[in-house]
Short mmCIF file of C-alpha atoms and ligand atoms in Angstrom, two decimals:
data_model
loop_
_atom_site.label_atom_id
_atom_site.label_comp_id
_atom_site.label_asym_id
_atom_site.label_seq_id
_atom_site.Cartn_x
_atom_site.Cartn_y
_atom_site.Cartn_z
CA UNK A 389 29.06 17.56 -9.07
CA UNK A 390 25.99 19.51 -9.89
CA UNK A 391 22.92 17.24 -10.64
CA UNK A 392 19.74 17.95 -12.58
CA UNK A 393 16.80 15.47 -12.87
CA UNK A 394 14.36 16.13 -15.47
CA UNK A 395 12.40 14.54 -18.63
CA UNK A 396 14.97 13.58 -21.48
CA UNK A 397 13.55 16.34 -23.47
CA UNK A 398 14.13 19.10 -20.82
CA UNK A 399 17.67 17.67 -20.15
CA UNK A 400 18.47 18.17 -23.63
CA UNK A 401 16.99 21.73 -23.71
CA UNK A 402 18.97 22.48 -20.51
CA UNK A 403 22.16 21.22 -21.82
CA UNK A 404 21.84 23.01 -24.98
CA UNK A 405 21.79 26.42 -23.11
CA UNK A 406 24.95 25.35 -21.80
CA UNK A 407 26.30 25.17 -25.37
CA UNK A 408 24.73 28.45 -26.27
CA UNK A 409 26.35 30.40 -23.37
CA UNK A 410 29.92 29.16 -24.16
CA UNK A 411 29.46 29.57 -27.78
CA UNK A 412 28.38 33.13 -27.42
CA UNK A 413 31.13 33.67 -24.87
CA UNK A 414 33.64 31.90 -26.75
CA UNK A 415 32.94 31.50 -30.47
CA UNK A 416 36.18 29.56 -31.07
CA UNK A 417 35.78 27.26 -28.10
CA UNK A 418 36.90 23.58 -28.19
CA UNK A 419 34.17 21.04 -27.57
CA UNK A 420 34.51 17.42 -26.71
CA UNK A 421 31.95 15.45 -28.30
CA UNK A 422 30.23 11.97 -27.73
CA UNK A 423 28.31 9.41 -29.62
CA UNK A 424 25.62 6.86 -28.35
CA UNK A 425 21.84 7.39 -28.32
CA UNK A 426 22.02 9.38 -25.31
CA UNK A 427 23.47 12.91 -27.05
CA UNK A 428 21.07 12.66 -30.21
CA UNK A 429 18.40 15.06 -28.56
CA UNK A 430 21.04 17.44 -27.50
CA UNK A 431 22.40 17.39 -31.10
CA UNK A 432 18.86 18.17 -32.51
CA UNK A 433 18.57 21.00 -29.98
CA UNK A 434 22.02 22.38 -31.29
CA UNK A 435 21.02 21.76 -34.95
CA UNK A 436 17.77 23.90 -34.28
CA UNK A 437 19.91 26.79 -32.44
CA UNK A 438 22.24 26.91 -35.38
CA UNK A 439 19.66 26.73 -37.97
CA UNK A 440 17.89 29.79 -35.93
CA UNK A 441 21.03 31.70 -36.10
CA UNK A 442 21.09 31.46 -32.30
CA UNK A 443 24.56 29.75 -32.29
CA UNK A 444 27.40 29.41 -34.72
CA UNK A 445 30.32 26.60 -34.92
CA UNK A 446 32.09 28.50 -37.49
CA UNK A 447 35.04 28.95 -35.13
CA UNK A 448 34.40 25.73 -33.25
CA UNK A 449 37.09 22.96 -32.99
CA UNK A 450 35.77 19.58 -31.99
CA UNK A 451 37.44 16.49 -30.25
CA UNK A 452 35.23 13.22 -30.31
CA UNK A 453 35.82 10.80 -27.30
CA UNK A 454 36.32 7.57 -29.15
CA UNK A 455 36.01 5.50 -32.22
CA UNK A 456 36.06 1.60 -33.08
CA UNK A 457 39.26 0.21 -34.05
CA UNK A 458 38.88 -0.99 -37.74
CA UNK A 459 36.16 0.89 -38.80
CA UNK A 460 36.57 3.79 -41.38
CA UNK A 461 34.61 6.89 -41.54
CA UNK A 462 32.58 5.47 -44.10
CA UNK A 463 31.16 2.56 -41.99
CA UNK A 464 27.92 3.48 -40.90
CA UNK A 465 28.39 2.30 -37.39
CA UNK A 466 31.75 4.33 -36.90
CA UNK A 467 31.63 7.16 -34.81
CA UNK A 468 32.86 9.62 -37.62
CA UNK A 469 29.69 8.75 -39.71
CA UNK A 470 27.43 9.16 -36.49
CA UNK A 471 29.05 12.59 -35.87
CA UNK A 472 28.67 13.76 -39.68
CA UNK A 473 25.24 12.16 -39.62
CA UNK A 474 23.84 13.46 -36.39
CA UNK A 475 25.33 16.92 -36.31
CA UNK A 476 28.32 18.18 -38.43
CA UNK A 477 26.39 17.74 -41.72
CA UNK A 478 23.62 20.02 -40.11
CA UNK A 479 25.50 22.94 -38.70
CA UNK A 480 27.90 25.60 -39.78
CA UNK A 481 31.03 23.71 -38.63
CA UNK A 482 34.12 23.39 -40.81
CA UNK A 483 34.62 19.63 -41.05
CA UNK A 484 38.50 20.10 -41.24
CA UNK A 485 37.94 21.16 -37.49
CA UNK A 486 36.17 18.25 -36.56
CA UNK A 487 38.41 15.48 -34.93
CA UNK A 488 37.39 11.94 -34.25
CA UNK A 489 40.02 9.55 -33.21
CA UNK A 490 41.30 7.45 -36.13
CA UNK A 491 40.61 3.76 -35.61
CA UNK A 492 42.55 2.37 -38.53
CA UNK A 493 46.33 1.01 -38.02
CA UNK A 494 46.34 2.49 -34.50
CA UNK A 495 48.39 1.70 -31.58
CA UNK A 496 48.79 3.21 -27.78
CA UNK A 497 51.82 5.68 -29.13
CA UNK A 498 50.00 6.88 -32.15
CA UNK A 499 46.42 7.28 -30.00
CA UNK A 500 48.42 9.19 -27.51
CA UNK A 501 49.09 11.91 -30.19
CA UNK A 502 45.36 12.84 -29.80
CA UNK A 503 46.21 14.20 -26.32
CA UNK A 504 48.75 16.35 -27.69
CA UNK A 505 46.65 17.79 -30.48
CA UNK A 506 44.19 18.56 -28.03
CA UNK A 507 46.59 20.37 -25.93
CA UNK A 508 48.07 22.39 -28.80
CA UNK A 509 44.54 23.38 -29.71
CA UNK A 510 44.29 24.80 -26.35
CA UNK A 511 42.60 21.97 -24.31
CA UNK A 512 39.01 21.14 -24.03
CA UNK A 513 36.63 23.56 -22.89
CA UNK A 514 33.41 21.44 -22.72
CA UNK A 515 33.48 17.83 -22.69
CA UNK A 516 30.11 15.98 -23.25
CA UNK A 517 29.91 12.31 -21.76
CA UNK A 518 27.45 9.58 -21.89
CA UNK A 519 27.77 6.62 -19.58
CA UNK A 520 27.97 2.83 -20.04
CA UNK A 521 25.46 0.30 -18.09
CA UNK A 522 29.06 -0.63 -16.60
CA UNK A 523 29.86 2.94 -15.46
CA UNK A 524 32.17 3.28 -18.33
CA UNK A 525 32.85 6.97 -19.69
CA UNK A 526 33.93 6.95 -23.43
CA UNK A 527 35.25 3.40 -23.66
CA UNK A 528 37.19 3.57 -20.47
CA UNK A 529 36.17 0.33 -18.91
CA UNK A 530 36.27 -0.43 -15.38
CA UNK A 531 39.82 -0.49 -14.05
CA UNK A 532 41.14 2.00 -16.48
CA UNK A 533 44.05 3.92 -14.82
CA UNK A 534 43.37 7.64 -13.64
CA UNK A 535 46.37 8.93 -15.65
CA UNK A 536 45.16 7.31 -18.82
CA UNK A 537 45.56 9.45 -22.01
CA UNK A 538 44.13 8.58 -25.46
CA UNK A 539 44.65 4.63 -25.91
CA UNK A 540 43.57 1.31 -27.35
CA UNK A 541 41.21 -0.67 -25.51
CA UNK A 542 39.68 -4.09 -25.39
CA UNK A 543 36.14 -3.80 -25.03
CA UNK A 544 34.27 -5.96 -22.22
CA UNK A 545 31.60 -8.46 -22.94
CA UNK A 546 29.05 -6.25 -21.53
CA UNK A 547 30.20 -3.28 -23.64
CA UNK A 548 30.04 -5.59 -26.93
CA UNK A 549 26.47 -6.90 -25.66
CA UNK A 550 25.24 -3.27 -25.13
CA UNK A 551 26.54 -2.11 -28.50
CA UNK A 552 25.34 -5.14 -30.72
CA UNK A 553 22.04 -3.60 -31.21
CA UNK A 554 23.94 -1.20 -33.71
CA UNK A 555 25.46 -4.27 -35.59
CA UNK A 556 23.88 -7.43 -37.41
CA UNK A 557 25.22 -9.59 -34.83
CA UNK A 558 27.67 -9.49 -31.74
CA UNK A 559 30.48 -10.89 -33.91
CA UNK A 560 30.36 -7.69 -36.05
CA UNK A 561 30.95 -5.61 -33.17
CA UNK A 562 34.54 -4.42 -33.15
CA UNK A 563 36.39 -5.81 -30.20
CA UNK A 564 38.76 -2.79 -29.57
CA UNK A 565 38.18 0.86 -29.52
CA UNK A 566 40.40 3.79 -29.33
CA UNK A 567 39.37 6.46 -26.79
CA UNK A 568 40.30 9.32 -24.64
CA UNK A 569 41.72 8.43 -21.34
CA UNK A 570 40.29 9.32 -17.95
CA UNK A 571 43.31 12.02 -17.57
CA UNK A 572 42.13 13.43 -21.07
CA UNK A 573 38.67 13.81 -20.03
CA UNK A 574 39.34 15.09 -16.47
CA UNK A 575 41.49 17.81 -18.03
CA UNK A 576 38.46 19.49 -19.71
CA UNK A 577 37.56 22.73 -18.05
CA UNK A 578 33.80 21.55 -17.90
CA UNK A 579 32.14 18.51 -18.18
CA UNK A 580 28.48 17.35 -18.89
CA UNK A 581 27.19 13.84 -18.49
CA UNK A 582 24.00 12.68 -19.44
CA UNK A 583 22.21 9.51 -18.57
CA UNK A 584 19.00 8.28 -19.40
CA UNK A 585 16.91 5.03 -18.60
CA UNK A 586 16.65 2.20 -16.02
CA UNK A 587 19.75 0.41 -17.53
CA UNK A 588 21.98 3.32 -16.35
CA UNK A 589 20.47 3.53 -12.94
CA UNK A 590 22.65 1.30 -11.09
CA UNK A 591 26.03 2.72 -12.33
CA UNK A 592 24.81 6.29 -11.98
CA UNK A 593 24.09 5.45 -8.13
CA UNK A 594 27.43 4.28 -7.83
CA UNK A 595 28.98 7.03 -9.57
CA UNK A 596 27.09 9.69 -7.70
CA UNK A 597 26.89 8.32 -4.42
CA UNK A 598 29.52 5.49 -4.18
CA UNK A 599 33.19 6.04 -3.26
CA UNK A 600 35.46 7.19 -6.18
CA UNK A 601 36.41 3.97 -7.88
CA UNK A 602 38.26 3.03 -10.65
CA UNK A 603 35.98 -0.01 -11.19
CA UNK A 604 33.27 2.74 -11.80
CA UNK A 605 35.04 5.05 -13.97
CA UNK A 606 32.10 7.75 -13.98
CA UNK A 607 32.69 7.86 -10.13
CA UNK A 608 36.00 9.60 -10.88
CA UNK A 609 34.08 12.76 -12.10
CA UNK A 610 33.27 13.45 -8.40
CA UNK A 611 36.87 14.75 -8.69
CA UNK A 612 36.13 17.26 -11.46
CA UNK A 613 35.59 20.75 -10.06
CA UNK A 614 32.86 21.74 -12.92
CA UNK A 615 30.80 18.53 -13.64
CA UNK A 616 27.01 18.67 -14.36
CA UNK A 617 24.86 15.32 -14.59
CA UNK A 618 21.59 15.68 -16.49
CA UNK A 619 19.58 12.56 -16.01
CA UNK A 620 16.07 11.43 -16.31
CA UNK A 621 13.78 9.93 -13.37
CA UNK A 622 14.75 6.26 -14.57
CA UNK A 623 18.49 6.80 -14.57
CA UNK A 624 18.03 8.66 -11.15
CA UNK A 625 15.76 5.79 -9.64
CA UNK A 626 18.56 4.16 -7.69
CA UNK A 627 20.30 7.35 -6.05
C1 GLP B 1015 29.30 3.60 -26.09
C2 GLP B 1015 29.92 4.97 -26.11
C3 GLP B 1015 29.90 5.76 -25.03
C4 GLP B 1015 28.41 6.07 -24.58
C5 GLP B 1015 27.84 4.67 -24.40
C6 GLP B 1015 26.34 4.70 -24.05
O1 GLP B 1015 29.96 2.75 -25.13
N1 GLP B 1015 31.54 4.52 -26.17
O2 GLP B 1015 30.66 6.92 -25.16
O3 GLP B 1015 28.24 6.90 -23.51
O4 GLP B 1015 28.18 3.82 -25.70
O5 GLP B 1015 25.64 4.72 -25.14
P1 GLP B 1015 24.00 5.28 -25.12
O6 GLP B 1015 23.88 6.67 -24.94
O7 GLP B 1015 23.67 4.68 -26.55
O8 GLP B 1015 23.42 4.63 -24.05
#
Protein backbone atom coordinates (compact mmCIF):
# COMPACT_ATOMS: atom_id res chain seq x y z
CA UNK A 1 0.00 0.00 0.00
CA UNK A 2 1.24 3.47 -0.84
CA UNK A 3 0.02 6.06 1.68
CA UNK A 4 -0.23 9.76 0.87
CA UNK A 5 -1.23 12.16 3.64
CA UNK A 6 -2.05 15.69 2.50
CA UNK A 7 -4.85 18.23 2.60
CA UNK A 8 -8.20 17.22 1.11
CA UNK A 9 -7.62 19.67 -1.76
CA UNK A 10 -4.17 18.29 -2.56
CA UNK A 11 -5.36 14.69 -2.31
CA UNK A 12 -7.99 15.43 -4.96
CA UNK A 13 -5.41 17.15 -7.19
CA UNK A 14 -2.85 14.35 -6.80
CA UNK A 15 -5.40 11.63 -7.46
CA UNK A 16 -6.63 13.57 -10.51
CA UNK A 17 -3.10 13.37 -11.91
CA UNK A 18 -3.28 9.57 -11.69
CA UNK A 19 -6.44 9.70 -13.82
CA UNK A 20 -4.78 12.06 -16.29
CA UNK A 21 -1.86 9.67 -16.67
CA UNK A 22 -4.12 6.66 -17.20
CA UNK A 23 -6.50 8.45 -19.59
CA UNK A 24 -3.60 9.67 -21.70
CA UNK A 25 -1.90 6.27 -21.77
CA UNK A 26 -5.10 4.29 -22.31
CA UNK A 27 -7.94 6.48 -23.62
CA UNK A 28 -10.32 3.50 -23.69
CA UNK A 29 -9.64 2.51 -20.08
CA UNK A 30 -12.21 1.01 -17.73
CA UNK A 31 -12.86 3.06 -14.62
CA UNK A 32 -14.44 1.78 -11.42
CA UNK A 33 -16.16 4.75 -9.83
CA UNK A 34 -17.49 5.54 -6.38
CA UNK A 35 -20.08 7.76 -4.74
CA UNK A 36 -20.20 9.48 -1.36
CA UNK A 37 -18.92 12.90 -0.36
CA UNK A 38 -15.28 11.78 -0.52
CA UNK A 39 -14.80 11.63 -4.32
CA UNK A 40 -16.64 14.89 -5.02
CA UNK A 41 -13.49 17.06 -5.08
CA UNK A 42 -11.74 14.58 -7.34
CA UNK A 43 -14.70 14.65 -9.72
CA UNK A 44 -14.52 18.47 -9.78
CA UNK A 45 -10.84 18.20 -10.75
CA UNK A 46 -11.65 15.70 -13.50
CA UNK A 47 -14.41 17.95 -14.85
CA UNK A 48 -12.01 20.93 -14.89
CA UNK A 49 -9.33 18.91 -16.70
CA UNK A 50 -11.89 17.64 -19.19
CA UNK A 51 -13.23 21.13 -19.85
CA UNK A 52 -9.67 22.37 -20.32
CA UNK A 53 -9.07 19.67 -22.93
CA UNK A 54 -6.41 17.91 -20.85
CA UNK A 55 -8.29 14.61 -20.64
CA UNK A 56 -11.12 12.95 -22.51
CA UNK A 57 -13.64 10.32 -21.43
CA UNK A 58 -14.95 9.74 -24.98
CA UNK A 59 -13.72 6.16 -25.12
CA UNK A 60 -13.97 5.38 -21.40
CA UNK A 61 -16.28 2.79 -19.91
CA UNK A 62 -17.20 3.12 -16.25
CA UNK A 63 -18.60 0.73 -13.66
CA UNK A 64 -19.84 2.07 -10.35
CA UNK A 65 -19.40 0.22 -7.10
CA UNK A 66 -22.91 0.15 -5.80
CA UNK A 67 -26.55 1.26 -5.79
CA UNK A 68 -29.39 1.27 -3.29
CA UNK A 69 -31.97 -1.46 -3.78
CA UNK A 70 -35.34 0.01 -4.68
CA UNK A 71 -34.18 3.40 -5.99
CA UNK A 72 -34.44 4.17 -9.69
CA UNK A 73 -31.92 6.45 -11.39
CA UNK A 74 -34.41 9.33 -11.14
CA UNK A 75 -34.34 9.26 -7.34
CA UNK A 76 -32.08 12.13 -6.16
CA UNK A 77 -30.37 9.84 -3.63
CA UNK A 78 -29.73 7.04 -6.09
CA UNK A 79 -26.11 6.56 -7.00
CA UNK A 80 -26.99 6.79 -10.73
CA UNK A 81 -28.41 10.25 -10.09
CA UNK A 82 -25.30 11.18 -8.07
CA UNK A 83 -22.93 10.10 -10.83
CA UNK A 84 -24.85 11.94 -13.55
CA UNK A 85 -25.04 15.04 -11.39
CA UNK A 86 -21.48 15.06 -10.04
CA UNK A 87 -19.54 13.80 -13.06
CA UNK A 88 -21.14 12.33 -16.16
CA UNK A 89 -23.31 15.34 -17.10
CA UNK A 90 -20.23 17.57 -17.09
CA UNK A 91 -17.71 15.55 -19.11
CA UNK A 92 -17.53 14.10 -22.62
CA UNK A 93 -18.31 10.52 -21.54
CA UNK A 94 -20.91 8.58 -23.54
CA UNK A 95 -23.64 7.82 -20.99
CA UNK A 96 -24.22 4.48 -22.71
CA UNK A 97 -20.75 3.51 -21.52
CA UNK A 98 -21.49 4.32 -17.88
CA UNK A 99 -22.75 1.53 -15.67
CA UNK A 100 -24.24 1.65 -12.19
CA UNK A 101 -25.61 -1.58 -10.71
CA UNK A 102 -29.35 -1.90 -11.16
CA UNK A 103 -31.13 -1.68 -7.81
CA UNK A 104 -34.59 -2.60 -9.09
CA UNK A 105 -35.91 -6.15 -9.03
CA UNK A 106 -32.46 -7.49 -8.17
CA UNK A 107 -31.22 -10.71 -6.60
CA UNK A 108 -27.76 -12.24 -6.13
CA UNK A 109 -27.91 -14.17 -9.37
CA UNK A 110 -28.79 -11.11 -11.46
CA UNK A 111 -26.26 -9.01 -9.52
CA UNK A 112 -23.42 -11.42 -10.32
CA UNK A 113 -23.92 -10.66 -14.02
CA UNK A 114 -22.27 -7.29 -13.35
CA UNK A 115 -18.94 -9.10 -12.80
CA UNK A 116 -19.36 -10.86 -16.13
CA UNK A 117 -19.98 -7.52 -17.86
CA UNK A 118 -16.87 -6.02 -16.27
CA UNK A 119 -14.82 -9.05 -17.30
CA UNK A 120 -16.17 -8.91 -20.87
CA UNK A 121 -15.22 -5.22 -21.06
CA UNK A 122 -11.62 -6.11 -20.17
CA UNK A 123 -11.58 -5.64 -16.40
CA UNK A 124 -11.23 -2.49 -14.33
CA UNK A 125 -8.02 -0.52 -14.82
CA UNK A 126 -8.50 1.87 -11.91
CA UNK A 127 -10.97 1.40 -9.08
CA UNK A 128 -11.83 4.35 -6.86
CA UNK A 129 -12.94 3.69 -3.28
CA UNK A 130 -14.12 5.59 -0.26
CA UNK A 131 -14.43 3.92 3.11
CA UNK A 132 -17.26 3.62 5.61
CA UNK A 133 -16.84 4.56 9.27
CA UNK A 134 -16.88 0.83 10.00
CA UNK A 135 -14.21 0.07 7.39
CA UNK A 136 -16.59 -1.02 4.66
CA UNK A 137 -15.62 -0.60 1.02
CA UNK A 138 -18.47 -0.02 -1.43
CA UNK A 139 -21.24 -1.53 0.71
CA UNK A 140 -19.22 -4.60 1.67
CA UNK A 141 -19.98 -4.62 5.35
CA UNK A 142 -17.73 -6.28 7.97
CA UNK A 143 -17.64 -10.05 7.46
CA UNK A 144 -18.11 -10.02 3.68
CA UNK A 145 -16.31 -12.95 2.05
CA UNK A 146 -13.05 -12.44 0.22
CA UNK A 147 -14.39 -14.26 -2.84
CA UNK A 148 -17.63 -12.26 -3.05
CA UNK A 149 -18.75 -10.93 -6.43
CA UNK A 150 -21.45 -8.32 -7.04
CA UNK A 151 -24.28 -9.16 -4.65
CA UNK A 152 -27.17 -7.82 -2.62
CA UNK A 153 -26.27 -6.68 0.90
CA UNK A 154 -28.25 -5.80 3.99
CA UNK A 155 -26.87 -2.54 5.33
CA UNK A 156 -25.73 -2.44 8.95
CA UNK A 157 -27.26 -0.07 11.48
CA UNK A 158 -24.03 1.96 11.50
CA UNK A 159 -24.22 2.45 7.71
CA UNK A 160 -27.90 3.40 7.87
CA UNK A 161 -27.00 5.94 10.57
CA UNK A 162 -24.08 7.32 8.53
CA UNK A 163 -26.18 7.67 5.37
CA UNK A 164 -29.38 9.05 6.91
CA UNK A 165 -28.03 12.57 6.42
CA UNK A 166 -28.97 12.30 2.75
CA UNK A 167 -32.59 11.31 3.47
CA UNK A 168 -35.50 12.89 5.35
CA UNK A 169 -35.23 10.28 8.10
CA UNK A 170 -33.48 6.99 8.83
CA UNK A 171 -36.69 5.19 7.85
CA UNK A 172 -36.24 6.47 4.30
CA UNK A 173 -32.73 5.00 3.92
CA UNK A 174 -32.97 1.84 1.81
CA UNK A 175 -32.13 -1.19 3.95
CA UNK A 176 -30.36 -3.05 1.13
CA UNK A 177 -27.89 -2.26 -1.61
CA UNK A 178 -26.36 -4.06 -4.53
CA UNK A 179 -22.60 -3.78 -4.62
CA UNK A 180 -19.43 -5.13 -6.18
CA UNK A 181 -17.92 -7.86 -4.03
CA UNK A 182 -14.48 -7.88 -2.45
CA UNK A 183 -13.25 -10.11 -5.27
CA UNK A 184 -14.65 -7.74 -7.91
CA UNK A 185 -12.80 -4.84 -6.30
CA UNK A 186 -9.56 -6.76 -5.76
CA UNK A 187 -9.56 -7.77 -9.45
CA UNK A 188 -9.00 -4.12 -10.46
CA UNK A 189 -5.50 -3.54 -11.78
CA UNK A 190 -5.04 -0.42 -9.66
CA UNK A 191 -6.97 0.91 -6.66
CA UNK A 192 -7.18 4.39 -5.17
CA UNK A 193 -8.86 4.76 -1.79
CA UNK A 194 -9.60 8.22 -0.42
CA UNK A 195 -10.47 8.96 3.21
CA UNK A 196 -11.10 12.27 4.93
CA UNK A 197 -12.10 13.27 8.43
CA UNK A 198 -11.80 12.06 12.01
CA UNK A 199 -14.76 9.69 11.62
CA UNK A 200 -12.61 7.61 9.27
CA UNK A 201 -9.51 7.59 11.53
CA UNK A 202 -10.21 4.40 13.50
CA UNK A 203 -11.16 2.42 10.38
CA UNK A 204 -8.08 3.65 8.50
CA UNK A 205 -5.74 2.77 11.38
CA UNK A 206 -7.11 -0.78 11.39
CA UNK A 207 -7.09 -0.97 7.58
CA UNK A 208 -3.45 0.09 7.31
CA UNK A 209 -1.78 -1.06 10.52
CA UNK A 210 -4.03 -3.89 11.62
CA UNK A 211 -3.95 -7.47 10.49
CA UNK A 212 -5.93 -8.43 7.40
CA UNK A 213 -9.37 -9.00 8.81
CA UNK A 214 -12.68 -9.65 7.05
CA UNK A 215 -14.31 -7.59 9.78
CA UNK A 216 -12.40 -4.56 8.46
CA UNK A 217 -13.04 -4.89 4.72
CA UNK A 218 -10.59 -2.07 3.84
CA UNK A 219 -7.74 -4.08 5.46
CA UNK A 220 -8.03 -6.60 2.62
CA UNK A 221 -6.52 -3.93 0.37
CA UNK A 222 -3.17 -4.77 2.02
CA UNK A 223 -3.22 -7.80 -0.29
CA UNK A 224 -3.58 -5.70 -3.45
CA UNK A 225 -0.39 -5.20 -5.49
CA UNK A 226 -1.14 -1.60 -6.54
CA UNK A 227 -3.22 0.32 -4.02
CA UNK A 228 -2.70 3.98 -3.13
CA UNK A 229 -4.43 5.59 -0.18
CA UNK A 230 -4.96 9.33 -0.13
CA UNK A 231 -5.96 10.66 3.26
CA UNK A 232 -6.07 13.94 5.14
CA UNK A 233 -4.45 14.53 8.56
CA UNK A 234 -7.71 13.81 10.37
CA UNK A 235 -8.22 10.43 8.70
CA UNK A 236 -4.54 9.66 9.42
CA UNK A 237 -4.69 10.82 13.05
CA UNK A 238 -4.82 7.30 14.54
CA UNK A 239 -2.17 5.68 12.35
C1 LIG B 1 -21.38 4.74 1.30
C2 LIG B 1 -20.86 4.19 -0.02
C3 LIG B 1 -19.37 3.98 0.03
C4 LIG B 1 -18.69 5.21 0.56
C5 LIG B 1 -19.18 5.51 1.96
C6 LIG B 1 -18.51 6.72 2.58
O1 LIG B 1 -21.53 3.76 2.25
N1 LIG B 1 -21.48 2.98 -0.39
O2 LIG B 1 -18.90 3.64 -1.26
O3 LIG B 1 -17.29 5.00 0.57
O4 LIG B 1 -20.57 5.75 1.85
O5 LIG B 1 -19.14 7.89 2.18
P1 LIG B 1 -18.53 9.33 2.34
O6 LIG B 1 -17.51 9.47 1.27
O7 LIG B 1 -19.69 10.25 2.13
O8 LIG B 1 -17.95 9.40 3.70
